PDB file of C-alpha atoms and ligand atoms in Angstrom:
ATOM      1  CA  MET A  27      72.199  55.258  30.731  1.00 87.00           C
ATOM      2  CA  ASN A  28      74.041  52.874  28.377  1.00 93.00           C
ATOM      3  CA  ALA A  29      77.476  53.622  26.650  1.00 91.00           C
ATOM      4  CA  ASP A  30      75.787  55.383  23.729  1.00 95.00           C
ATOM      5  CA  ASP A  31      73.903  57.632  25.874  1.00 95.00           C
ATOM      6  CA  LEU A  32      77.078  58.608  27.489  1.00 97.00           C
ATOM      7  CA  LYS A  33      78.811  59.320  24.290  1.00 97.00           C
ATOM      8  CA  LYS A  34      75.779  61.626  23.294  1.00 97.00           C
ATOM      9  CA  LEU A  35      76.199  63.500  26.631  1.00 97.00           C
ATOM     10  CA  ALA A  36      79.756  64.089  26.075  1.00 98.00           C
ATOM     11  CA  ALA A  37      79.051  65.176  22.506  1.00 98.00           C
ATOM     12  CA  ALA A  38      76.268  67.561  23.554  1.00 98.00           C
ATOM     13  CA  ARG A  39      78.638  69.282  26.181  1.00 98.00           C
ATOM     14  CA  ALA A  40      81.282  69.755  23.653  1.00 98.00           C
ATOM     15  CA  LEU A  41      78.903  71.342  21.191  1.00 98.00           C
ATOM     16  CA  GLU A  42      78.465  74.107  23.741  1.00 98.00           C
ATOM     17  CA  LEU A  43      82.206  75.078  22.938  1.00 98.00           C
ATOM     18  CA  VAL A  44      81.191  75.788  19.480  1.00 98.00           C
ATOM     19  CA  GLY A  45      80.485  79.430  18.499  1.00 97.00           C
ATOM     20  CA  PRO A  46      79.218  80.907  15.138  1.00 97.00           C
ATOM     21  CA  GLY A  47      81.598  81.220  12.332  1.00 97.00           C
ATOM     22  CA  MET A  48      83.991  78.711  13.822  1.00 98.00           C
ATOM     23  CA  ARG A  49      86.360  76.566  11.789  1.00 98.00           C
ATOM     24  CA  LEU A  50      85.898  73.014  13.004  1.00 98.00           C
ATOM     25  CA  GLY A  51      87.618  69.681  12.728  1.00 98.00           C
ATOM     26  CA  LEU A  52      85.161  66.847  12.914  1.00 98.00           C
ATOM     27  CA  GLY A  53      86.438  63.487  14.330  1.00 98.00           C
ATOM     28  CA  THR A  54      85.460  59.988  13.428  1.00 98.00           C
ATOM     29  CA  GLY A  55      84.011  57.134  15.390  1.00 98.00           C
ATOM     30  CA  SER A  56      80.702  56.600  17.134  1.00 98.00           C
ATOM     31  CA  THR A  57      81.178  59.364  19.684  1.00 98.00           C
ATOM     32  CA  ALA A  58      82.171  61.892  17.064  1.00 98.00           C
ATOM     33  CA  LYS A  59      79.181  60.739  15.036  1.00 98.00           C
ATOM     34  CA  HIS A  60      76.759  62.043  17.835  1.00 98.00           C
ATOM     35  CA  PHE A  61      78.710  65.342  17.815  1.00 98.00           C
ATOM     36  CA  VAL A  62      78.286  65.697  14.005  1.00 98.00           C
ATOM     37  CA  ASP A  63      74.471  64.790  14.351  1.00 98.00           C
ATOM     38  CA  LEU A  64      73.995  67.438  17.065  1.00 98.00           C
ATOM     39  CA  LEU A  65      76.078  69.800  14.949  1.00 98.00           C
ATOM     40  CA  GLY A  66      73.884  69.014  11.854  1.00 98.00           C
ATOM     41  CA  ALA A  67      70.771  69.813  13.820  1.00 98.00           C
ATOM     42  CA  LYS A  68      72.175  73.224  14.907  1.00 98.00           C
ATOM     43  CA  VAL A  69      73.228  74.084  11.351  1.00 98.00           C
ATOM     44  CA  ALA A  70      69.712  73.137  10.164  1.00 98.00           C
ATOM     45  CA  SER A  71      68.417  75.942  12.427  1.00 97.00           C
ATOM     46  CA  GLY A  72      70.592  78.435  10.867  1.00 97.00           C
ATOM     47  CA  PHE A  73      73.986  78.126  12.746  1.00 97.00           C
ATOM     48  CA  ASP A  74      77.018  78.880  10.547  1.00 97.00           C
ATOM     49  CA  VAL A  75      80.233  76.943  10.776  1.00 98.00           C
ATOM     50  CA  LEU A  76      82.948  75.571   8.383  1.00 98.00           C
ATOM     51  CA  CYS A  77      84.169  72.019   8.887  1.00 98.00           C
ATOM     52  CA  VAL A  78      86.962  69.835   7.899  1.00 98.00           C
ATOM     53  CA  ALA A  79      86.426  65.918   8.392  1.00 98.00           C
ATOM     54  CA  THR A  80      88.983  63.329   9.618  1.00 98.00           C
ATOM     55  CA  SER A  81      87.503  60.601   7.408  1.00 98.00           C
ATOM     56  CA  GLU A  82      85.427  59.858   4.261  1.00 98.00           C
ATOM     57  CA  ALA A  83      82.749  58.563   6.589  1.00 98.00           C
ATOM     58  CA  THR A  84      82.540  61.758   8.651  1.00 98.00           C
ATOM     59  CA  GLN A  85      82.679  63.737   5.354  1.00 98.00           C
ATOM     60  CA  ALA A  86      79.692  61.936   3.870  1.00 98.00           C
ATOM     61  CA  GLN A  87      77.887  62.159   7.294  1.00 98.00           C
ATOM     62  CA  ALA A  88      78.345  65.937   7.475  1.00 98.00           C
ATOM     63  CA  LEU A  89      77.478  66.580   4.084  1.00 98.00           C
ATOM     64  CA  SER A  90      74.268  64.621   4.296  1.00 98.00           C
ATOM     65  CA  LEU A  91      73.358  66.903   7.267  1.00 98.00           C
ATOM     66  CA  GLY A  92      73.937  70.079   5.201  1.00 98.00           C
ATOM     67  CA  ILE A  93      77.094  71.149   7.174  1.00 98.00           C
ATOM     68  CA  SER A  94      79.537  73.242   5.072  1.00 98.00           C
ATOM     69  CA  MET A  95      82.749  71.346   4.457  1.00 98.00           C
ATOM     70  CA  SER A  96      86.145  72.501   3.471  1.00 98.00           C
ATOM     71  CA  THR A  97      89.551  70.979   3.234  1.00 98.00           C
ATOM     72  CA  LEU A  98      92.927  71.658   5.140  1.00 98.00           C
ATOM     73  CA  ASP A  99      94.138  72.902   1.797  1.00 98.00           C
ATOM     74  CA  GLU A 100      91.318  75.707   1.671  1.00 98.00           C
ATOM     75  CA  THR A 101      91.249  76.165   5.336  1.00 98.00           C
ATOM     76  CA  PRO A 102      94.629  75.133   6.933  1.00 98.00           C
ATOM     77  CA  GLU A 103      93.900  76.538  10.313  1.00 98.00           C
ATOM     78  CA  LEU A 104      90.957  75.413  12.482  1.00 98.00           C
ATOM     79  CA  ASP A 105      89.657  76.873  15.751  1.00 98.00           C
ATOM     80  CA  LEU A 106      88.536  73.453  17.267  1.00 98.00           C
ATOM     81  CA  THR A 107      88.549  69.859  16.724  1.00 98.00           C
ATOM     82  CA  VAL A 108      86.269  67.558  18.571  1.00 98.00           C
ATOM     83  CA  ASP A 109      86.979  64.044  18.332  1.00 98.00           C
ATOM     84  CA  GLY A 110      86.712  60.664  20.304  1.00 98.00           C
ATOM     85  CA  ALA A 111      89.495  58.451  21.708  1.00 98.00           C
ATOM     86  CA  ASP A 112      90.126  54.870  22.435  1.00 98.00           C
ATOM     87  CA  GLU A 113      91.998  55.671  25.546  1.00 98.00           C
ATOM     88  CA  ILE A 114      92.863  58.771  27.594  1.00 98.00           C
ATOM     89  CA  ASP A 115      95.271  59.108  30.456  1.00 98.00           C
ATOM     90  CA  PRO A 116      95.313  61.669  33.101  1.00 97.00           C
ATOM     91  CA  GLN A 117      97.966  63.850  31.277  1.00 98.00           C
ATOM     92  CA  LEU A 118      95.464  63.934  28.177  1.00 98.00           C
ATOM     93  CA  ARG A 119      97.687  61.551  26.258  1.00 98.00           C
ATOM     94  CA  LEU A 120      95.520  59.471  23.877  1.00 98.00           C
ATOM     95  CA  ILE A 121      95.383  56.083  21.983  1.00 98.00           C
ATOM     96  CA  LYS A 122      93.392  56.779  18.805  1.00 98.00           C
ATOM     97  CA  GLY A 123      92.799  54.856  15.634  1.00 98.00           C
ATOM     98  CA  GLY A 124      90.353  52.256  16.541  1.00 98.00           C
ATOM     99  CA  GLY A 125      88.181  53.623  13.695  1.00 97.00           C
ATOM    100  CA  ALA A 126      91.465  53.451  11.441  1.00 98.00           C
ATOM    101  CA  ALA A 127      91.280  57.211  10.905  1.00 98.00           C
ATOM    102  CA  LEU A 128      94.330  58.122  12.922  1.00 98.00           C
ATOM    103  CA  LEU A 129      96.333  59.788  10.250  1.00 98.00           C
ATOM    104  CA  ARG A 130      93.784  62.249   9.093  1.00 98.00           C
ATOM    105  CA  GLU A 131      92.612  62.731  12.768  1.00 98.00           C
ATOM    106  CA  LYS A 132      96.166  63.645  13.838  1.00 98.00           C
ATOM    107  CA  ILE A 133      96.881  66.112  10.880  1.00 98.00           C
ATOM    108  CA  VAL A 134      93.424  67.787  11.556  1.00 98.00           C
ATOM    109  CA  ALA A 135      94.077  67.997  15.244  1.00 98.00           C
ATOM    110  CA  ALA A 136      97.610  69.355  14.660  1.00 98.00           C
ATOM    111  CA  ALA A 137      96.064  71.996  12.528  1.00 98.00           C
ATOM    112  CA  SER A 138      93.631  73.116  15.186  1.00 98.00           C
ATOM    113  CA  ALA A 139      94.017  75.701  17.922  1.00 98.00           C
ATOM    114  CA  ARG A 140      92.438  73.342  20.267  1.00 98.00           C
ATOM    115  CA  MET A 141      91.495  69.593  20.276  1.00 98.00           C
ATOM    116  CA  ILE A 142      88.890  68.447  22.713  1.00 98.00           C
ATOM    117  CA  VAL A 143      88.172  64.721  23.276  1.00 98.00           C
ATOM    118  CA  ILE A 144      84.643  63.478  23.919  1.00 98.00           C
ATOM    119  CA  ALA A 145      84.254  59.995  25.292  1.00 98.00           C
ATOM    120  CA  ASP A 146      82.449  57.833  27.904  1.00 97.00           C
ATOM    121  CA  ASP A 147      84.486  57.602  31.095  1.00 96.00           C
ATOM    122  CA  GLY A 148      85.249  53.986  30.496  1.00 96.00           C
ATOM    123  CA  LYS A 149      88.059  55.171  28.060  1.00 97.00           C
ATOM    124  CA  LEU A 150      89.870  56.901  31.028  1.00 98.00           C
ATOM    125  CA  VAL A 151      92.882  54.751  31.983  1.00 98.00           C
ATOM    126  CA  GLN A 152      95.778  55.303  34.397  1.00 98.00           C
ATOM    127  CA  LYS A 153      98.191  53.914  31.865  1.00 98.00           C
ATOM    128  CA  LEU A 154      97.864  53.709  28.048  1.00 98.00           C
ATOM    129  CA  GLY A 155      98.146  50.457  26.328  1.00 98.00           C
ATOM    130  CA  ARG A 156      95.386  48.044  27.182  1.00 98.00           C
ATOM    131  CA  PHE A 157      93.816  49.201  23.965  1.00 98.00           C
ATOM    132  CA  PRO A 158      95.966  47.804  20.918  1.00 98.00           C
ATOM    133  CA  LEU A 159      98.039  50.738  19.567  1.00 98.00           C
ATOM    134  CA  PRO A 160      97.539  51.231  15.830  1.00 98.00           C
ATOM    135  CA  VAL A 161     100.331  51.880  13.625  1.00 98.00           C
ATOM    136  CA  GLU A 162      99.507  52.930  10.258  1.00 98.00           C
ATOM    137  CA  VAL A 163     102.100  51.644   7.582  1.00 98.00           C
ATOM    138  CA  VAL A 164     102.533  51.653   3.770  1.00 98.00           C
ATOM    139  CA  PRO A 165     101.756  48.279   2.027  1.00 98.00           C
ATOM    140  CA  PHE A 166     105.116  48.334   0.478  1.00 98.00           C
ATOM    141  CA  GLY A 167     107.682  46.182   2.492  1.00 98.00           C
ATOM    142  CA  LEU A 168     105.100  45.364   5.067  1.00 98.00           C
ATOM    143  CA  GLU A 169     107.119  42.403   6.553  1.00 98.00           C
ATOM    144  CA  ALA A 170     110.312  44.579   6.834  1.00 98.00           C
ATOM    145  CA  THR A 171     108.286  47.468   8.417  1.00 98.00           C
ATOM    146  CA  ARG A 172     106.471  44.974  10.752  1.00 98.00           C
ATOM    147  CA  ARG A 173     109.956  43.974  12.054  1.00 98.00           C
ATOM    148  CA  ALA A 174     111.299  47.480  12.328  1.00 98.00           C
ATOM    149  CA  VAL A 175     108.172  48.338  14.263  1.00 98.00           C
ATOM    150  CA  ALA A 176     108.568  45.451  16.767  1.00 98.00           C
ATOM    151  CA  GLU A 177     112.190  46.664  17.277  1.00 98.00           C
ATOM    152  CA  ALA A 178     111.068  50.227  17.923  1.00 98.00           C
ATOM    153  CA  ILE A 179     108.531  48.831  20.460  1.00 98.00           C
ATOM    154  CA  ALA A 180     111.063  46.855  22.293  1.00 97.00           C
ATOM    155  CA  ALA A 181     113.699  49.506  22.161  1.00 97.00           C
ATOM    156  CA  SER A 182     111.135  51.825  24.040  1.00 96.00           C
ATOM    157  CA  GLY A 183     110.577  49.047  26.775  1.00 96.00           C
ATOM    158  CA  SER A 184     107.304  47.694  25.649  1.00 96.00           C
ATOM    159  CA  ALA A 185     106.503  44.355  24.165  1.00 95.00           C
ATOM    160  CA  GLY A 186     103.570  42.525  22.493  1.00 96.00           C
ATOM    161  CA  GLU A 187     101.994  40.963  19.282  1.00 97.00           C
ATOM    162  CA  LEU A 188     101.584  42.901  16.120  1.00 98.00           C
ATOM    163  CA  LYS A 189      98.407  42.124  14.211  1.00 98.00           C
ATOM    164  CA  LEU A 190      97.539  43.231  10.645  1.00 98.00           C
ATOM    165  CA  ARG A 191      94.159  44.780  10.952  1.00 98.00           C
ATOM    166  CA  GLN A 192      91.419  42.874   9.003  1.00 98.00           C
ATOM    167  CA  ARG A 193      87.845  43.628   8.092  1.00 97.00           C
ATOM    168  CA  ALA A 194      84.896  41.763   9.391  1.00 96.00           C
ATOM    169  CA  ASP A 195      84.961  39.927   5.951  1.00 97.00           C
ATOM    170  CA  GLY A 196      88.617  38.675   6.507  1.00 97.00           C
ATOM    171  CA  THR A 197      90.214  41.054   3.952  1.00 98.00           C
ATOM    172  CA  THR A 198      92.987  43.270   5.158  1.00 98.00           C
ATOM    173  CA  LEU A 199      91.770  46.763   6.194  1.00 98.00           C
ATOM    174  CA  VAL A 200      92.863  49.690   3.941  1.00 98.00           C
ATOM    175  CA  THR A 201      92.623  53.252   5.387  1.00 98.00           C
ATOM    176  CA  ASP A 202      91.292  56.138   3.636  1.00 98.00           C
ATOM    177  CA  GLY A 203      94.918  56.998   2.733  1.00 98.00           C
ATOM    178  CA  GLY A 204      95.457  53.637   1.289  1.00 98.00           C
ATOM    179  CA  HIS A 205      97.612  52.201   3.939  1.00 98.00           C
ATOM    180  CA  PHE A 206      97.438  49.144   6.209  1.00 98.00           C
ATOM    181  CA  ILE A 207      97.305  49.179  10.039  1.00 98.00           C
ATOM    182  CA  LEU A 208      99.212  47.023  12.499  1.00 98.00           C
ATOM    183  CA  ASP A 209      97.688  46.803  16.035  1.00 98.00           C
ATOM    184  CA  ALA A 210     100.305  46.452  18.631  1.00 98.00           C
ATOM    185  CA  ARG A 211      98.876  44.748  21.740  1.00 98.00           C
ATOM    186  CA  LEU A 212     101.189  45.971  24.416  1.00 98.00           C
ATOM    187  CA  GLY A 213      98.994  45.770  27.439  1.00 98.00           C
ATOM    188  CA  ALA A 214     100.760  48.647  29.047  1.00 97.00           C
ATOM    189  CA  ILE A 215     102.946  51.537  27.602  1.00 98.00           C
ATOM    190  CA  ASP A 216     105.378  52.655  30.266  1.00 96.00           C
ATOM    191  CA  ARG A 217     106.966  55.406  28.156  1.00 97.00           C
ATOM    192  CA  PRO A 218     104.518  56.889  25.724  1.00 98.00           C
ATOM    193  CA  GLU A 219     106.815  59.633  24.455  1.00 98.00           C
ATOM    194  CA  LEU A 220     109.681  57.349  23.872  1.00 98.00           C
ATOM    195  CA  LEU A 221     107.573  54.863  21.865  1.00 98.00           C
ATOM    196  CA  ALA A 222     106.068  57.654  19.920  1.00 98.00           C
ATOM    197  CA  GLN A 223     109.503  58.816  19.014  1.00 98.00           C
ATOM    198  CA  ALA A 224     110.842  55.362  18.160  1.00 98.00           C
ATOM    199  CA  LEU A 225     107.661  54.717  15.846  1.00 98.00           C
ATOM    200  CA  ASN A 226     108.218  57.968  14.106  1.00 98.00           C
ATOM    201  CA  MET A 227     111.684  56.982  13.064  1.00 98.00           C
ATOM    202  CA  VAL A 228     110.659  53.804  11.331  1.00 98.00           C
ATOM    203  CA  PRO A 229     110.546  54.100   7.475  1.00 98.00           C
ATOM    204  CA  GLY A 230     107.222  52.746   6.232  1.00 98.00           C
ATOM    205  CA  VAL A 231     105.414  53.892   9.391  1.00 98.00           C
ATOM    206  CA  VAL A 232     102.931  56.682   8.212  1.00 98.00           C
ATOM    207  CA  GLU A 233     101.447  57.499  11.820  1.00 98.00           C
ATOM    208  CA  HIS A 234     100.657  55.869  14.990  1.00 98.00           C
ATOM    209  CA  GLY A 235      97.944  56.246  17.271  1.00 98.00           C
ATOM    210  CA  LEU A 236      99.684  57.928  20.205  1.00 98.00           C
ATOM    211  CA  PHE A 237      98.441  61.430  20.480  1.00 98.00           C
ATOM    212  CA  ILE A 238     100.616  63.407  22.858  1.00 98.00           C
ATOM    213  CA  GLY A 239     100.351  67.025  23.556  1.00 98.00           C
ATOM    214  CA  LEU A 240      97.505  67.537  21.106  1.00 98.00           C
ATOM    215  CA  ALA A 241      94.384  67.369  23.445  1.00 98.00           C
ATOM    216  CA  ALA A 242      93.789  70.486  25.393  1.00 98.00           C
ATOM    217  CA  GLY A 243      90.786  68.978  27.257  1.00 98.00           C
ATOM    218  CA  ALA A 244      88.408  66.179  27.575  1.00 98.00           C
ATOM    219  CA  VAL A 245      84.644  65.853  28.149  1.00 98.00           C
ATOM    220  CA  LEU A 246      83.930  62.440  29.841  1.00 98.00           C
ATOM    221  CA  ALA A 247      80.458  61.223  30.456  1.00 98.00           C
ATOM    222  CA  GLY A 248      79.752  58.594  33.210  1.00 97.00           C
ATOM    223  CA  ALA A 249      76.902  57.337  35.423  1.00 94.00           C
ATOM    224  CA  ASP A 250      77.815  60.147  37.856  1.00 94.00           C
ATOM    225  CA  GLY A 251      77.571  62.905  35.195  1.00 95.00           C
ATOM    226  CA  LEU A 252      80.302  64.817  33.341  1.00 97.00           C
ATOM    227  CA  LYS A 253      83.976  64.892  34.166  1.00 97.00           C
ATOM    228  CA  LEU A 254      85.992  67.601  32.450  1.00 97.00           C
ATOM    229  CA  LEU A 255      89.801  67.455  32.017  1.00 97.00           C
ATOM    230  CA  GLY A 256      92.157  70.162  31.066  1.00 97.00           C
ATOM    231  CA  GLU A 257      90.903  73.338  29.430  1.00 88.00           C
ATOM    232  CA  ILE A 258      87.213  73.019  28.529  1.00 83.00           C
ATOM    233  CA  GLU A 259      86.097  76.658  28.477  1.00 77.00           C
TER     234      GLU A 259
HETATM  235  C1  5RP B 305      88.942  56.624  15.024  1.00 74.49           C
HETATM  236  C2  5RP B 305      89.122  57.007  16.396  1.00 74.49           C
HETATM  237  C3  5RP B 305      88.000  57.115  17.251  1.00 74.49           C
HETATM  238  O1  5RP B 305      88.006  58.294  17.828  1.00 74.49           O
HETATM  239  C4  5RP B 305      88.105  56.103  18.400  1.00 74.49           C
HETATM  240  O2  5RP B 305      88.297  54.835  17.877  1.00 74.49           O
HETATM  241  C5  5RP B 305      86.988  56.124  19.391  1.00 74.49           C
HETATM  242  O3  5RP B 305      85.755  55.564  18.706  1.00 74.49           O
HETATM  243  P1  5RP B 305      84.350  55.585  19.387  1.00 74.49           P
HETATM  244  O4  5RP B 305      84.032  56.958  19.686  1.00 74.49           O
HETATM  245  O5  5RP B 305      83.438  54.751  18.449  1.00 74.49           O
HETATM  246  O6  5RP B 305      84.540  54.799  20.607  1.00 74.49           O
HETATM  247  O7  5RP B 305      90.417  57.234  16.932  1.00 74.49           O
HETATM  248  O8  5RP B 305      90.136  56.354  14.350  1.00 74.49           O
END
């Protein structure tokens, strides 16, 4: 099985958690895309759910599959969000935002009674930080914010280069919310809670990719089968 097959396997297992009439948060990224595809097939056979997307890309995918879509304004409380992650540690702390959707992903996860992560088991790490931590910032005052972010990182005991995320064509990436992303190459994050708090204090930081206390469980697919972390049923 290749990595994409594993992502699909994890998505299929998470679909078993979805009951009729549920209000669902739909994640973003290649793993979440499998989940939305599978959900779309179920909806096509008459299954009823109401969903909120975490990105414009997921919204478009879900609508194209005939899934009923809502917003957090109309549906502010969700039963379950299923989303991917860039890294997961054994305490279910996550790095997210590789797909630039971290702001909406965090808002949707926080509005959900449960967030379940789906991923291939290569995403499971003992310590977060090998994946660059996305920090979403407003364009105004970018250099001042970049310096303040670097100071917050240093104050929490981490260190590393901050890189403004670019698109493949060399232009600066702009998120669905109209913001930029600074990717912090930290290597290892010794104190994720402290770093999260420090980043939350920086004016100009809209959100960061540390998801702490949000995921209730994870479905991880590997060559040996499925590994379930936390509360899955
Ligand atoms: C998007 C995300 C994604 O969930 C994360 O990047 C994982 O993506 P993939 O499933 O493609 O590996 O956080 O902002």
